[in-house]
Coordinates of C-alpha atoms in Angstrom, one line a residue:
M10 CA 8.9 -24.0 20.3
T11 CA 5.1 -23.6 20.0
L12 CA 3.9 -20.3 18.3
T13 CA 0.6 -18.7 19.1
T14 CA -1.8 -18.0 16.3
S15 CA -2.6 -14.4 15.2
T16 CA -5.0 -12.7 12.8
S17 CA -2.2 -11.6 10.4
P18 CA -0.1 -14.0 8.4
A19 CA 3.1 -14.9 10.2
P20 CA 6.2 -13.7 8.4
A21 CA 8.7 -16.2 7.0
A22 CA 11.4 -17.0 9.6
S23 CA 14.8 -15.7 8.6
P24 CA 17.9 -17.8 8.9
G25 CA 19.1 -15.9 11.9
P26 CA 16.1 -16.4 14.2
K27 CA 15.8 -20.0 13.1
S28 CA 19.3 -20.9 14.0
T29 CA 18.8 -19.1 17.3
R30 CA 15.8 -21.2 18.1
Q31 CA 17.7 -24.4 17.3
A32 CA 20.7 -23.5 19.5
P33 CA 19.0 -24.3 22.8
S34 CA 17.9 -27.6 21.4
A35 CA 21.4 -28.6 20.4
L36 CA 22.7 -27.4 23.8
R37 CA 20.1 -29.4 25.6
R38 CA 21.0 -32.5 23.7
L39 CA 24.7 -32.0 24.6
L40 CA 24.0 -31.4 28.3
H41 CA 21.7 -34.4 28.6
A42 CA 24.1 -36.7 26.9
R43 CA 24.9 -39.7 29.2
E44 CA 28.7 -39.1 28.8
A45 CA 28.4 -35.3 29.5
G46 CA 28.7 -35.8 33.3
V47 CA 31.8 -38.1 33.2
F48 CA 33.4 -35.8 30.5
A49 CA 33.0 -32.9 32.9
A50 CA 34.5 -35.0 35.7
L51 CA 37.4 -35.9 33.3
I52 CA 38.1 -32.2 32.7
L53 CA 38.0 -31.5 36.5
L54 CA 40.3 -34.5 37.1
F55 CA 42.8 -33.1 34.5
L56 CA 42.7 -29.7 36.2
L57 CA 43.2 -31.3 39.6
G58 CA 46.2 -33.2 38.3
T59 CA 47.7 -30.0 36.8
V60 CA 47.4 -28.3 40.2
L61 CA 48.8 -31.2 42.1
S62 CA 51.8 -31.9 40.0
P63 CA 53.8 -29.6 37.5
T64 CA 54.7 -32.7 35.5
F65 CA 51.2 -34.0 35.1
A66 CA 50.3 -32.0 32.0
Q67 CA 53.6 -32.5 30.2
S68 CA 53.4 -34.3 26.9
D69 CA 55.7 -37.1 28.0
N70 CA 53.4 -37.9 31.0
L71 CA 50.2 -37.7 28.9
L72 CA 51.7 -39.9 26.2
S73 CA 52.7 -42.4 28.9
V74 CA 49.1 -42.4 30.2
G75 CA 47.9 -43.0 26.6
Q76 CA 50.2 -46.1 26.4
Q77 CA 49.1 -47.3 29.8
I78 CA 45.3 -47.2 29.0
A79 CA 45.6 -48.6 25.5
Q80 CA 45.2 -52.3 26.3
I81 CA 42.3 -51.6 28.8
G82 CA 40.7 -49.3 26.2
I83 CA 40.9 -51.9 23.4
M84 CA 39.3 -54.5 25.6
A85 CA 36.7 -52.0 26.8
V86 CA 35.5 -51.4 23.2
G87 CA 34.6 -55.1 22.8
V88 CA 33.0 -55.3 26.3
T89 CA 30.8 -52.3 25.5
F90 CA 28.9 -54.2 22.9
V91 CA 28.4 -57.1 25.4
I92 CA 27.1 -54.7 28.1
L93 CA 24.8 -52.8 25.7
N94 CA 23.2 -56.2 24.9
G95 CA 22.4 -56.5 28.6
E96 CA 25.1 -59.2 29.1
I97 CA 28.5 -59.3 30.9
D98 CA 31.9 -60.8 30.1
L99 CA 34.1 -61.6 33.1
S100 CA 36.5 -63.7 31.1
V101 CA 38.4 -61.0 29.1
G102 CA 41.3 -61.0 31.5
S103 CA 41.8 -64.7 31.1
T104 CA 41.3 -64.4 27.3
Y105 CA 44.0 -61.7 27.3
A106 CA 46.4 -64.2 29.0
L107 CA 45.5 -67.2 26.8
S108 CA 46.0 -65.2 23.6
A109 CA 49.3 -63.8 24.8
I110 CA 50.5 -67.2 26.0
S111 CA 49.6 -68.8 22.7
T112 CA 51.3 -66.2 20.6
G113 CA 54.5 -66.3 22.8
M114 CA 54.8 -70.1 22.7
L115 CA 54.5 -70.1 18.9
I116 CA 57.1 -67.4 18.5
S117 CA 59.4 -69.3 20.8
D118 CA 58.8 -72.5 18.7
G119 CA 60.1 -70.6 15.6
W120 CA 56.8 -69.4 14.0
S121 CA 56.9 -66.1 12.2
W122 CA 55.4 -63.4 14.4
P123 CA 52.6 -62.5 11.9
A124 CA 51.4 -66.1 11.9
A125 CA 51.7 -66.4 15.7
M126 CA 49.8 -63.2 16.1
L127 CA 47.0 -64.4 13.9
V128 CA 46.7 -67.6 16.0
G129 CA 46.6 -65.4 19.2
L130 CA 43.8 -63.3 17.7
A131 CA 42.0 -66.5 16.6
V132 CA 42.2 -67.8 20.2
G133 CA 40.5 -64.6 21.4
V134 CA 37.8 -65.0 18.8
L135 CA 37.3 -68.7 19.7
A136 CA 37.0 -67.8 23.4
G137 CA 34.4 -65.2 22.6
L138 CA 32.5 -67.7 20.4
V139 CA 32.5 -70.3 23.2
N140 CA 31.0 -67.6 25.6
G141 CA 28.4 -66.5 23.1
L142 CA 27.3 -70.0 22.2
A143 CA 26.9 -71.0 25.8
V144 CA 24.7 -67.9 26.3
V145 CA 22.5 -67.9 23.2
V146 CA 22.3 -71.7 22.5
L147 CA 22.4 -73.2 26.0
G148 CA 20.6 -70.3 27.6
V149 CA 23.0 -70.0 30.5
P150 CA 23.2 -66.5 32.0
S151 CA 26.3 -64.7 30.8
F152 CA 27.5 -63.9 34.4
I153 CA 27.6 -67.7 35.1
V154 CA 29.1 -68.6 31.7
T155 CA 31.9 -66.0 31.8
L156 CA 32.6 -66.6 35.5
G157 CA 33.2 -70.2 34.6
T158 CA 35.3 -69.5 31.5
L159 CA 37.3 -67.0 33.5
S160 CA 38.8 -70.0 35.3
V161 CA 38.7 -72.3 32.3
F162 CA 40.7 -70.0 30.0
R163 CA 43.1 -69.2 32.8
G164 CA 43.6 -72.9 33.5
I165 CA 44.3 -73.6 29.9
A166 CA 46.9 -70.8 29.7
L167 CA 48.6 -72.4 32.8
L168 CA 48.4 -75.9 31.4
I169 CA 49.8 -75.2 27.9
S170 CA 52.7 -73.2 29.4
D171 CA 53.2 -75.6 32.2
G172 CA 52.9 -72.7 34.6
A173 CA 56.2 -71.3 33.4
P174 CA 56.7 -67.7 32.2
I175 CA 57.5 -67.1 28.5
S176 CA 60.2 -64.6 27.7
L177 CA 61.0 -63.5 24.1
S178 CA 64.6 -62.7 23.4
S179 CA 65.2 -59.8 21.0
S180 CA 68.0 -61.9 19.4
R181 CA 65.4 -64.4 18.1
P182 CA 64.4 -63.7 14.5
G183 CA 61.4 -61.5 14.1
V184 CA 61.1 -60.7 17.8
A185 CA 62.5 -57.1 17.4
E186 CA 59.9 -56.4 14.7
F187 CA 57.1 -57.9 16.8
N188 CA 58.1 -55.8 19.7
L189 CA 57.6 -52.6 17.6
L190 CA 53.8 -53.3 17.9
G191 CA 53.9 -52.6 21.6
Q192 CA 57.1 -50.6 22.1
G193 CA 57.3 -48.6 18.9
R194 CA 56.2 -45.0 18.4
L195 CA 54.5 -43.5 15.4
F196 CA 56.6 -40.7 14.0
G197 CA 58.8 -41.3 17.0
V198 CA 56.3 -39.7 19.2
V199 CA 52.9 -41.4 19.6
P200 CA 53.0 -44.9 21.3
M201 CA 51.9 -47.6 18.8
Q202 CA 49.7 -49.2 21.5
F203 CA 47.7 -45.9 21.7
V204 CA 47.5 -45.9 17.9
F205 CA 45.9 -49.3 18.0
F206 CA 43.5 -48.2 20.7
A207 CA 42.5 -45.1 18.7
A208 CA 41.9 -47.3 15.6
V209 CA 39.8 -49.9 17.4
A210 CA 37.8 -47.1 19.2
A211 CA 37.1 -45.4 15.9
I212 CA 35.9 -48.6 14.4
G213 CA 33.8 -49.2 17.5
V214 CA 32.2 -45.7 17.3
V215 CA 31.3 -46.2 13.6
L216 CA 30.0 -49.8 14.2
L217 CA 27.8 -48.8 17.1
A218 CA 26.5 -45.5 15.9
R219 CA 26.3 -46.0 12.1
S220 CA 25.6 -49.7 11.4
R221 CA 22.6 -51.9 11.6
F222 CA 24.4 -54.1 14.0
G223 CA 24.8 -51.1 16.3
F224 CA 21.1 -50.3 16.0
N225 CA 20.2 -53.9 16.8
T226 CA 22.5 -53.9 19.8
Y227 CA 20.6 -51.0 21.3
A228 CA 17.3 -52.7 20.4
V229 CA 18.2 -56.0 22.0
G230 CA 19.6 -54.3 25.2
G231 CA 16.6 -52.1 25.5
N232 CA 13.9 -54.7 25.1
Q233 CA 14.9 -58.1 23.9
E234 CA 11.4 -59.4 23.2
A235 CA 10.4 -56.3 21.3
A236 CA 13.5 -56.6 19.2
R237 CA 12.7 -60.2 18.4
L238 CA 9.1 -59.3 17.4
V239 CA 10.3 -56.7 14.9
G240 CA 12.6 -59.2 13.2
V241 CA 16.0 -58.7 15.0
N242 CA 18.0 -61.9 15.2
V243 CA 18.7 -61.5 18.9
K244 CA 21.0 -64.6 19.1
R245 CA 23.2 -63.4 16.3
V246 CA 23.5 -59.9 17.8
K247 CA 24.6 -61.3 21.1
L248 CA 26.9 -63.9 19.6
T249 CA 28.6 -61.2 17.6
A250 CA 29.1 -59.0 20.6
F251 CA 30.8 -61.8 22.5
V252 CA 33.0 -62.6 19.5
L253 CA 34.0 -58.9 19.3
S254 CA 34.8 -59.0 23.0
G255 CA 37.0 -62.0 22.6
F256 CA 38.8 -60.5 19.6
T257 CA 39.6 -57.2 21.4
A258 CA 40.8 -59.2 24.5
G259 CA 43.0 -61.3 22.2
L260 CA 44.4 -58.2 20.5
A261 CA 45.2 -56.5 23.8
G262 CA 46.9 -59.7 24.9
V263 CA 49.1 -59.8 21.8
L264 CA 50.0 -56.1 22.2
G265 CA 50.8 -56.7 25.9
L266 CA 53.2 -59.5 25.0
S267 CA 54.9 -57.3 22.3
F268 CA 55.3 -54.5 24.9
L269 CA 56.8 -56.6 27.7
S270 CA 58.3 -59.5 25.7
Y271 CA 57.1 -61.5 28.7
V272 CA 53.9 -63.3 29.7
Q273 CA 52.8 -65.9 32.2
G274 CA 49.6 -67.8 33.0
V275 CA 48.6 -65.4 35.7
T276 CA 49.0 -62.3 33.5
G277 CA 45.9 -60.1 33.3
Q278 CA 44.3 -61.1 36.5
G279 CA 41.8 -58.5 37.6
L280 CA 41.8 -56.8 34.2
E281 CA 38.1 -57.7 33.6
L282 CA 37.1 -55.5 36.6
T283 CA 39.0 -52.5 35.3
V284 CA 37.6 -52.9 31.8
I285 CA 34.0 -53.2 33.0
S286 CA 34.6 -50.3 35.3
A287 CA 35.7 -48.1 32.4
V288 CA 32.5 -49.0 30.4
I289 CA 30.2 -48.3 33.4
I290 CA 32.0 -45.1 34.4
G291 CA 31.6 -44.0 30.8
G292 CA 27.8 -44.1 31.1
A293 CA 26.8 -47.5 29.8
A294 CA 23.8 -48.9 31.7
L295 CA 24.8 -52.1 33.4
F296 CA 21.6 -53.8 32.3
G297 CA 21.9 -52.8 28.7
G298 CA 20.3 -50.6 26.1
S299 CA 22.0 -47.4 26.9
G300 CA 25.5 -46.0 26.5
T301 CA 27.9 -44.9 23.8
M302 CA 31.4 -45.8 22.5
W303 CA 32.5 -42.2 23.2
G304 CA 31.4 -42.7 26.8
T305 CA 33.6 -45.8 27.0
V306 CA 36.6 -43.9 25.7
I307 CA 36.0 -41.1 28.2
G308 CA 35.7 -43.7 31.0
V309 CA 39.0 -45.3 30.0
A310 CA 40.7 -41.9 30.0
F311 CA 39.2 -41.1 33.4
I312 CA 40.6 -44.3 34.9
G313 CA 43.9 -43.7 33.3
L314 CA 44.2 -40.1 34.6
L315 CA 43.0 -41.1 38.0
Q316 CA 45.6 -43.8 38.4
N317 CA 48.3 -41.6 37.0
I318 CA 47.5 -38.8 39.6
L319 CA 47.6 -41.4 42.4
N320 CA 50.9 -42.7 41.2
I321 CA 52.4 -39.3 40.9
K322 CA 51.4 -38.5 44.5
G323 CA 52.8 -41.8 45.7
I324 CA 49.5 -43.2 46.8
S325 CA 49.6 -46.9 47.7
S326 CA 48.2 -49.3 45.2
F327 CA 45.9 -50.6 47.9
W328 CA 44.4 -47.2 48.2
Q329 CA 44.2 -46.9 44.4
T330 CA 42.0 -50.0 44.4
V331 CA 39.7 -48.4 47.1
V332 CA 39.4 -45.1 45.2
T333 CA 38.6 -46.9 41.9
G334 CA 35.9 -49.0 43.7
L335 CA 34.4 -45.8 45.1
V336 CA 34.3 -44.2 41.7
I337 CA 32.5 -47.3 40.3
V338 CA 29.9 -47.2 43.0
A339 CA 29.4 -43.5 42.4
A340 CA 29.0 -44.0 38.7
V341 CA 26.4 -46.8 39.2
A342 CA 24.6 -44.7 41.8
A343 CA 24.4 -41.8 39.4
D344 CA 23.0 -44.0 36.7
T345 CA 20.4 -45.4 39.0
W346 CA 19.4 -41.9 40.1
Q347 CA 19.1 -40.7 36.6
R348 CA 16.9 -43.7 35.6
K349 CA 14.6 -43.1 38.5
R350 CA 14.4 -39.4 37.7
K351 CA 13.5 -40.1 34.1
S352 CA 10.8 -42.7 35.1
R353 CA 9.2 -40.0 37.4
A354 CA 9.3 -37.4 34.6

Protein backbone atom coordinates (compact mmCIF):
# COMPACT_ATOMS: atom_id res chain seq x y z
CA MET A 1 0.00 0.00 0.00
CA THR A 2 1.40 3.44 -0.94
CA LEU A 3 1.59 6.05 1.93
CA THR A 4 1.31 9.76 1.31
CA THR A 5 4.10 11.98 2.63
CA SER A 6 3.50 14.42 5.49
CA THR A 7 5.49 17.14 7.21
CA SER A 8 5.82 15.21 10.46
CA PRO A 9 7.83 11.99 10.75
CA ALA A 10 5.71 8.90 10.26
CA PRO A 11 5.48 6.77 13.40
CA ALA A 12 6.92 3.29 13.33
CA ALA A 13 4.36 0.72 12.27
CA SER A 14 3.22 -1.54 15.06
CA PRO A 15 2.99 -5.30 14.56
CA GLY A 16 -0.82 -5.18 14.59
CA PRO A 17 -1.37 -2.72 11.69
CA LYS A 18 1.46 -4.33 9.71
CA SER A 19 -0.13 -7.77 9.84
CA THR A 20 -3.48 -6.17 9.02
CA ARG A 21 -2.01 -4.62 5.88
CA GLN A 22 -0.47 -7.97 4.86
CA ALA A 23 -3.71 -9.90 5.28
CA PRO A 24 -5.42 -8.60 2.11
CA SER A 25 -2.29 -9.48 0.12
CA ALA A 26 -2.30 -13.06 1.41
CA LEU A 27 -6.02 -13.36 0.74
CA ARG A 28 -5.56 -11.97 -2.75
CA ARG A 29 -2.87 -14.54 -3.49
CA LEU A 30 -5.16 -17.31 -2.29
CA LEU A 31 -8.15 -16.14 -4.31
CA HIS A 32 -6.08 -15.69 -7.45
CA ALA A 33 -4.44 -19.11 -7.23
CA ARG A 34 -5.14 -21.20 -10.32
CA GLU A 35 -6.47 -24.09 -8.31
CA ALA A 36 -8.76 -21.94 -6.15
CA GLY A 37 -11.64 -22.18 -8.62
CA VAL A 38 -11.53 -25.95 -8.98
CA PHE A 39 -11.10 -26.34 -5.22
CA ALA A 40 -14.29 -24.34 -4.72
CA ALA A 41 -15.98 -26.56 -7.32
CA LEU A 42 -14.71 -29.62 -5.43
CA ILE A 43 -16.29 -28.37 -2.20
CA LEU A 44 -19.59 -27.69 -3.98
CA LEU A 45 -19.45 -31.14 -5.56
CA PHE A 46 -18.90 -32.71 -2.15
CA LEU A 47 -21.87 -30.80 -0.72
CA LEU A 48 -23.98 -31.86 -3.69
CA GLY A 49 -23.06 -35.49 -3.14
CA THR A 50 -23.96 -35.20 0.53
CA VAL A 51 -27.38 -33.84 -0.37
CA LEU A 52 -28.05 -36.42 -3.09
CA SER A 53 -27.06 -39.49 -1.09
CA PRO A 54 -26.92 -40.14 2.67
CA THR A 55 -24.13 -42.67 2.13
CA PHE A 56 -21.90 -40.36 0.10
CA ALA A 57 -20.05 -38.74 3.00
CA GLN A 58 -19.62 -41.96 4.96
CA SER A 59 -16.02 -42.95 5.59
CA ASP A 60 -16.34 -46.28 3.76
CA ASN A 61 -17.48 -44.54 0.58
CA LEU A 62 -14.82 -41.83 0.75
CA LEU A 63 -12.08 -44.41 1.36
CA SER A 64 -13.43 -46.32 -1.64
CA VAL A 65 -13.15 -43.14 -3.73
CA GLY A 66 -9.57 -42.74 -2.51
CA GLN A 67 -8.75 -46.25 -3.67
CA GLN A 68 -10.45 -45.72 -7.03
CA ILE A 69 -8.55 -42.51 -7.83
CA ALA A 70 -5.16 -43.74 -6.65
CA GLN A 71 -3.91 -45.20 -9.94
CA ILE A 72 -5.16 -42.23 -11.97
CA GLY A 73 -3.63 -39.86 -9.41
CA ILE A 74 -0.22 -41.54 -9.51
CA MET A 75 -0.16 -41.31 -13.29
CA ALA A 76 -1.37 -37.70 -13.19
CA VAL A 77 1.61 -36.67 -11.07
CA GLY A 78 4.01 -37.74 -13.81
CA VAL A 79 1.90 -36.32 -16.62
CA THR A 80 1.82 -32.95 -14.82
CA PHE A 81 5.55 -32.52 -15.37
CA VAL A 82 5.13 -33.30 -19.07
CA ILE A 83 2.26 -30.85 -19.55
CA LEU A 84 4.03 -28.08 -17.63
CA ASN A 85 6.87 -28.47 -20.13
CA GLY A 86 4.41 -27.71 -22.90
CA GLU A 87 4.31 -31.34 -24.07
CA ILE A 88 1.76 -34.17 -23.90
CA ASP A 89 1.93 -37.91 -23.14
CA LEU A 90 -0.85 -39.96 -24.72
CA SER A 91 0.90 -43.29 -24.11
CA VAL A 92 0.49 -43.61 -20.33
CA GLY A 93 -2.47 -46.00 -20.60
CA SER A 94 -0.46 -48.34 -22.82
CA THR A 95 2.60 -48.03 -20.57
CA TYR A 96 0.33 -48.94 -17.65
CA ALA A 97 -0.71 -52.14 -19.45
CA LEU A 98 2.80 -53.04 -20.62
CA SER A 99 4.27 -52.71 -17.11
CA ALA A 100 1.43 -54.73 -15.59
CA ILE A 101 1.73 -57.46 -18.25
CA SER A 102 5.51 -57.67 -17.79
CA THR A 103 5.21 -57.96 -14.02
CA GLY A 104 2.41 -60.53 -14.21
CA MET A 105 4.24 -62.73 -16.70
CA LEU A 106 7.41 -62.79 -14.60
CA ILE A 107 5.52 -63.66 -11.42
CA SER A 108 3.73 -66.43 -13.33
CA ASP A 109 7.14 -67.71 -14.49
CA GLY A 110 8.29 -68.06 -10.88
CA TRP A 111 10.11 -64.77 -10.29
CA SER A 112 9.91 -63.24 -6.83
CA TRP A 113 7.39 -60.39 -6.77
CA PRO A 114 9.94 -57.69 -5.76
CA ALA A 115 12.15 -58.58 -8.75
CA ALA A 116 9.16 -58.74 -11.09
CA MET A 117 7.91 -55.42 -9.77
CA LEU A 118 11.29 -53.78 -10.39
CA VAL A 119 11.22 -55.03 -13.97
CA GLY A 120 7.70 -53.62 -14.37
CA LEU A 121 8.87 -50.23 -13.11
CA ALA A 122 11.92 -50.39 -15.39
CA VAL A 123 9.61 -51.05 -18.34
CA GLY A 124 7.73 -47.86 -17.45
CA VAL A 125 10.95 -45.87 -17.22
CA LEU A 126 12.14 -47.28 -20.56
CA ALA A 127 8.84 -46.34 -22.21
CA GLY A 128 9.16 -42.79 -20.90
CA LEU A 129 12.79 -42.67 -22.06
CA VAL A 130 11.78 -43.73 -25.59
CA ASN A 131 9.15 -40.99 -25.70
CA GLY A 132 11.53 -38.38 -24.36
CA LEU A 133 14.38 -39.25 -26.73
CA ALA A 134 12.06 -39.15 -29.73
CA VAL A 135 10.92 -35.66 -28.69
CA VAL A 136 14.21 -34.04 -27.66
CA VAL A 137 16.64 -35.82 -30.02
CA LEU A 138 14.56 -36.44 -33.13
CA GLY A 139 12.50 -33.29 -32.68
CA VAL A 140 9.18 -35.03 -33.34
CA PRO A 141 6.20 -33.29 -31.65
CA SER A 142 5.20 -35.10 -28.47
CA PHE A 143 1.60 -35.45 -29.65
CA ILE A 144 2.76 -37.47 -32.67
CA VAL A 145 5.36 -39.46 -30.74
CA THR A 146 3.06 -40.53 -27.93
CA LEU A 147 0.14 -41.12 -30.28
CA GLY A 148 2.42 -43.61 -32.03
CA THR A 149 3.80 -45.22 -28.88
CA LEU A 150 0.26 -45.51 -27.55
CA SER A 151 -0.21 -48.17 -30.25
CA VAL A 152 3.35 -49.53 -30.10
CA PHE A 153 3.36 -50.20 -26.35
CA ARG A 154 -0.15 -51.64 -26.51
CA GLY A 155 0.90 -53.88 -29.37
CA ILE A 156 3.97 -55.11 -27.47
CA ALA A 157 1.79 -55.91 -24.44
CA LEU A 158 -0.51 -57.98 -26.66
CA LEU A 159 2.41 -59.69 -28.42
CA ILE A 160 4.32 -60.80 -25.32
CA SER A 161 1.14 -62.07 -23.69
CA ASP A 162 -0.11 -63.60 -26.95
CA GLY A 163 -3.34 -61.69 -26.35
CA ALA A 164 -4.20 -63.93 -23.40
CA PRO A 165 -5.14 -62.59 -19.97
CA ILE A 166 -2.79 -63.16 -17.04
CA SER A 167 -4.32 -64.20 -13.73
CA LEU A 168 -2.26 -64.58 -10.56
CA SER A 169 -3.36 -67.34 -8.22
CA SER A 170 -3.04 -66.54 -4.51
CA SER A 171 -1.79 -70.09 -4.01
CA ARG A 172 1.37 -69.25 -5.94
CA PRO A 173 4.33 -68.32 -3.67
CA GLY A 174 4.61 -64.59 -3.05
CA VAL A 175 1.35 -63.62 -4.76
CA ALA A 176 -0.50 -63.05 -1.48
CA GLU A 177 2.24 -60.66 -0.33
CA PHE A 178 2.26 -58.90 -3.70
CA ASN A 179 -1.51 -58.45 -3.56
CA LEU A 180 -1.17 -56.53 -0.29
CA LEU A 181 0.28 -53.63 -2.28
CA GLY A 182 -3.05 -53.12 -4.00
CA GLN A 183 -5.54 -54.81 -1.71
CA GLY A 184 -4.05 -54.13 1.74
CA ARG A 185 -5.04 -51.37 4.13
CA LEU A 186 -2.71 -49.34 6.32
CA PHE A 187 -3.66 -49.87 9.97
CA GLY A 188 -6.58 -51.87 8.59
CA VAL A 189 -8.28 -48.65 7.43
CA VAL A 190 -6.55 -46.66 4.67
CA PRO A 191 -6.22 -48.43 1.28
CA MET A 192 -2.58 -49.05 0.41
CA GLN A 193 -3.13 -47.75 -3.10
CA PHE A 194 -4.17 -44.40 -1.66
CA VAL A 195 -1.07 -44.42 0.55
CA PHE A 196 1.08 -44.87 -2.57
CA PHE A 197 -0.79 -42.02 -4.27
CA ALA A 198 -0.30 -39.72 -1.27
CA ALA A 199 3.43 -40.52 -1.16
CA VAL A 200 3.91 -39.96 -4.91
CA ALA A 201 1.88 -36.73 -4.79
CA ALA A 202 3.93 -35.45 -1.84
CA ILE A 203 7.17 -36.14 -3.70
CA GLY A 204 5.69 -34.42 -6.76
CA VAL A 205 4.75 -31.33 -4.74
CA VAL A 206 8.26 -31.01 -3.30
CA LEU A 207 9.96 -31.73 -6.62
CA LEU A 208 7.89 -29.17 -8.51
CA ALA A 209 7.76 -26.41 -5.91
CA ARG A 210 11.08 -26.76 -4.09
CA SER A 211 13.67 -28.10 -6.52
CA ARG A 212 15.71 -26.62 -9.35
CA PHE A 213 14.14 -29.16 -11.68
CA GLY A 214 10.71 -27.77 -10.81
CA PHE A 215 11.89 -24.21 -11.43
CA ASN A 216 13.37 -25.24 -14.77
CA THR A 217 10.15 -27.03 -15.69
CA TYR A 218 8.17 -23.81 -15.34
CA ALA A 219 10.87 -21.91 -17.21
CA VAL A 220 10.87 -24.32 -20.15
CA GLY A 221 7.09 -24.44 -20.33
CA GLY A 222 6.77 -20.66 -20.07
CA ASN A 223 9.35 -19.75 -22.70
CA GLN A 224 11.63 -22.46 -24.01
CA GLU A 225 13.98 -20.14 -25.88
CA ALA A 226 14.37 -17.79 -22.92
CA ALA A 227 15.07 -20.76 -20.65
CA ARG A 228 17.78 -21.95 -23.03
CA LEU A 229 19.38 -18.50 -23.14
CA VAL A 230 19.72 -18.37 -19.35
CA GLY A 231 21.44 -21.74 -19.26
CA VAL A 232 18.62 -24.24 -18.68
CA ASN A 233 19.25 -27.60 -20.32
CA VAL A 234 15.87 -27.79 -22.05
CA LYS A 235 16.41 -31.27 -23.47
CA ARG A 236 17.34 -32.71 -20.09
CA VAL A 237 14.32 -31.15 -18.39
CA LYS A 238 11.92 -32.51 -20.99
CA LEU A 239 13.55 -35.94 -21.03
CA THR A 240 13.31 -36.16 -17.25
CA ALA A 241 9.63 -35.22 -17.39
CA PHE A 242 8.87 -38.05 -19.83
CA VAL A 243 10.84 -40.54 -17.73
CA LEU A 244 8.86 -39.51 -14.65
CA SER A 245 5.64 -39.94 -16.60
CA GLY A 246 6.70 -43.42 -17.68
CA PHE A 247 7.73 -44.37 -14.14
CA THR A 248 4.44 -43.29 -12.57
CA ALA A 249 2.47 -45.09 -15.31
CA GLY A 250 4.51 -48.22 -14.63
CA LEU A 251 3.93 -47.94 -10.88
CA ALA A 252 0.20 -47.51 -11.41
CA GLY A 253 0.19 -50.59 -13.66
CA VAL A 254 1.95 -52.73 -11.06
CA LEU A 255 -0.47 -51.57 -8.37
CA GLY A 256 -3.41 -52.26 -10.68
CA LEU A 257 -2.15 -55.82 -11.15
CA SER A 258 -1.70 -56.31 -7.41
CA PHE A 259 -5.24 -55.05 -6.81
CA LEU A 260 -7.03 -57.22 -9.38
CA SER A 261 -4.52 -60.11 -9.71
CA TYR A 262 -5.51 -59.94 -13.37
CA VAL A 263 -4.36 -58.09 -16.46
CA GLN A 264 -4.71 -58.35 -20.22
CA GLY A 265 -3.31 -56.49 -23.18
CA VAL A 266 -6.29 -54.16 -23.50
CA THR A 267 -6.14 -53.11 -19.86
CA GLY A 268 -5.90 -49.36 -19.33
CA GLN A 269 -7.44 -48.26 -22.62
CA GLY A 270 -8.66 -44.67 -22.30
CA LEU A 271 -6.80 -44.03 -19.05
CA GLU A 272 -4.62 -41.44 -20.74
CA LEU A 273 -7.64 -39.21 -21.39
CA THR A 274 -8.82 -39.41 -17.78
CA VAL A 275 -5.33 -38.65 -16.49
CA ILE A 276 -4.81 -35.67 -18.79
CA SER A 277 -8.31 -34.46 -17.90
CA ALA A 278 -7.44 -34.47 -14.20
CA VAL A 279 -4.32 -32.37 -14.82
CA ILE A 280 -6.17 -29.85 -17.00
CA ILE A 281 -9.16 -29.65 -14.65
CA GLY A 282 -6.66 -29.00 -11.85
CA GLY A 283 -5.59 -25.78 -13.54
CA ALA A 284 -2.51 -26.72 -15.56
CA ALA A 285 -2.24 -24.78 -18.80
CA LEU A 286 -2.45 -27.16 -21.75
CA PHE A 287 0.44 -25.37 -23.49
CA GLY A 288 2.73 -25.40 -20.47
CA GLY A 289 4.34 -23.02 -18.01
CA SER A 290 1.48 -22.77 -15.53
CA GLY A 291 -0.08 -25.10 -12.98
CA THR A 292 0.66 -26.77 -9.65
CA MET A 293 0.86 -30.28 -8.29
CA TRP A 294 -1.78 -29.38 -5.69
CA GLY A 295 -4.04 -28.44 -8.56
CA THR A 296 -3.51 -31.87 -10.10
CA VAL A 297 -4.41 -33.56 -6.81
CA ILE A 298 -7.58 -31.47 -6.63
CA GLY A 299 -8.41 -32.32 -10.25
CA VAL A 300 -8.00 -36.04 -9.53
CA ALA A 301 -10.25 -35.75 -6.47
CA PHE A 302 -12.84 -33.82 -8.50
CA ILE A 303 -13.04 -36.54 -11.15
CA GLY A 304 -13.21 -39.24 -8.47
CA LEU A 305 -16.06 -37.56 -6.59
CA LEU A 306 -17.93 -36.78 -9.80
CA GLN A 307 -17.78 -40.40 -10.97
CA ASN A 308 -18.75 -41.63 -7.52
CA ILE A 309 -21.85 -39.41 -7.41
CA LEU A 310 -22.88 -40.53 -10.88
CA ASN A 311 -22.41 -44.17 -9.86
CA ILE A 312 -24.44 -43.73 -6.68
CA LYS A 313 -27.28 -42.20 -8.66
CA GLY A 314 -27.15 -45.04 -11.17
CA ILE A 315 -26.20 -42.84 -14.11
CA SER A 316 -25.19 -44.79 -17.20
CA SER A 317 -21.46 -45.02 -17.92
CA PHE A 318 -22.19 -43.47 -21.33
CA TRP A 319 -23.61 -40.36 -19.67
CA GLN A 320 -20.65 -40.33 -17.28
CA THR A 321 -18.37 -40.02 -20.30
CA VAL A 322 -20.48 -37.14 -21.63
CA VAL A 323 -20.41 -35.32 -18.28
CA THR A 324 -16.65 -35.76 -17.88
CA GLY A 325 -16.11 -34.40 -21.40
CA LEU A 326 -18.24 -31.34 -20.67
CA VAL A 327 -16.26 -30.68 -17.49
CA ILE A 328 -13.01 -30.82 -19.46
CA VAL A 329 -14.31 -28.37 -22.05
CA ALA A 330 -15.48 -26.05 -19.26
CA ALA A 331 -12.06 -26.22 -17.57
CA VAL A 332 -10.17 -25.40 -20.78
CA ALA A 333 -12.64 -22.61 -21.60
CA ALA A 334 -12.14 -21.12 -18.13
CA ASP A 335 -8.36 -21.28 -18.58
CA THR A 336 -8.61 -19.56 -21.98
CA TRP A 337 -10.86 -16.85 -20.56
CA GLN A 338 -8.48 -16.25 -17.68
CA ARG A 339 -5.50 -15.95 -20.03
CA LYS A 340 -7.31 -13.43 -22.24
CA ARG A 341 -8.38 -11.46 -19.19
CA LYS A 342 -4.78 -11.30 -17.94
CA SER A 343 -3.46 -10.27 -21.35
CA ARG A 344 -5.94 -7.34 -21.42
CA ALA A 345 -5.09 -6.27 -17.89
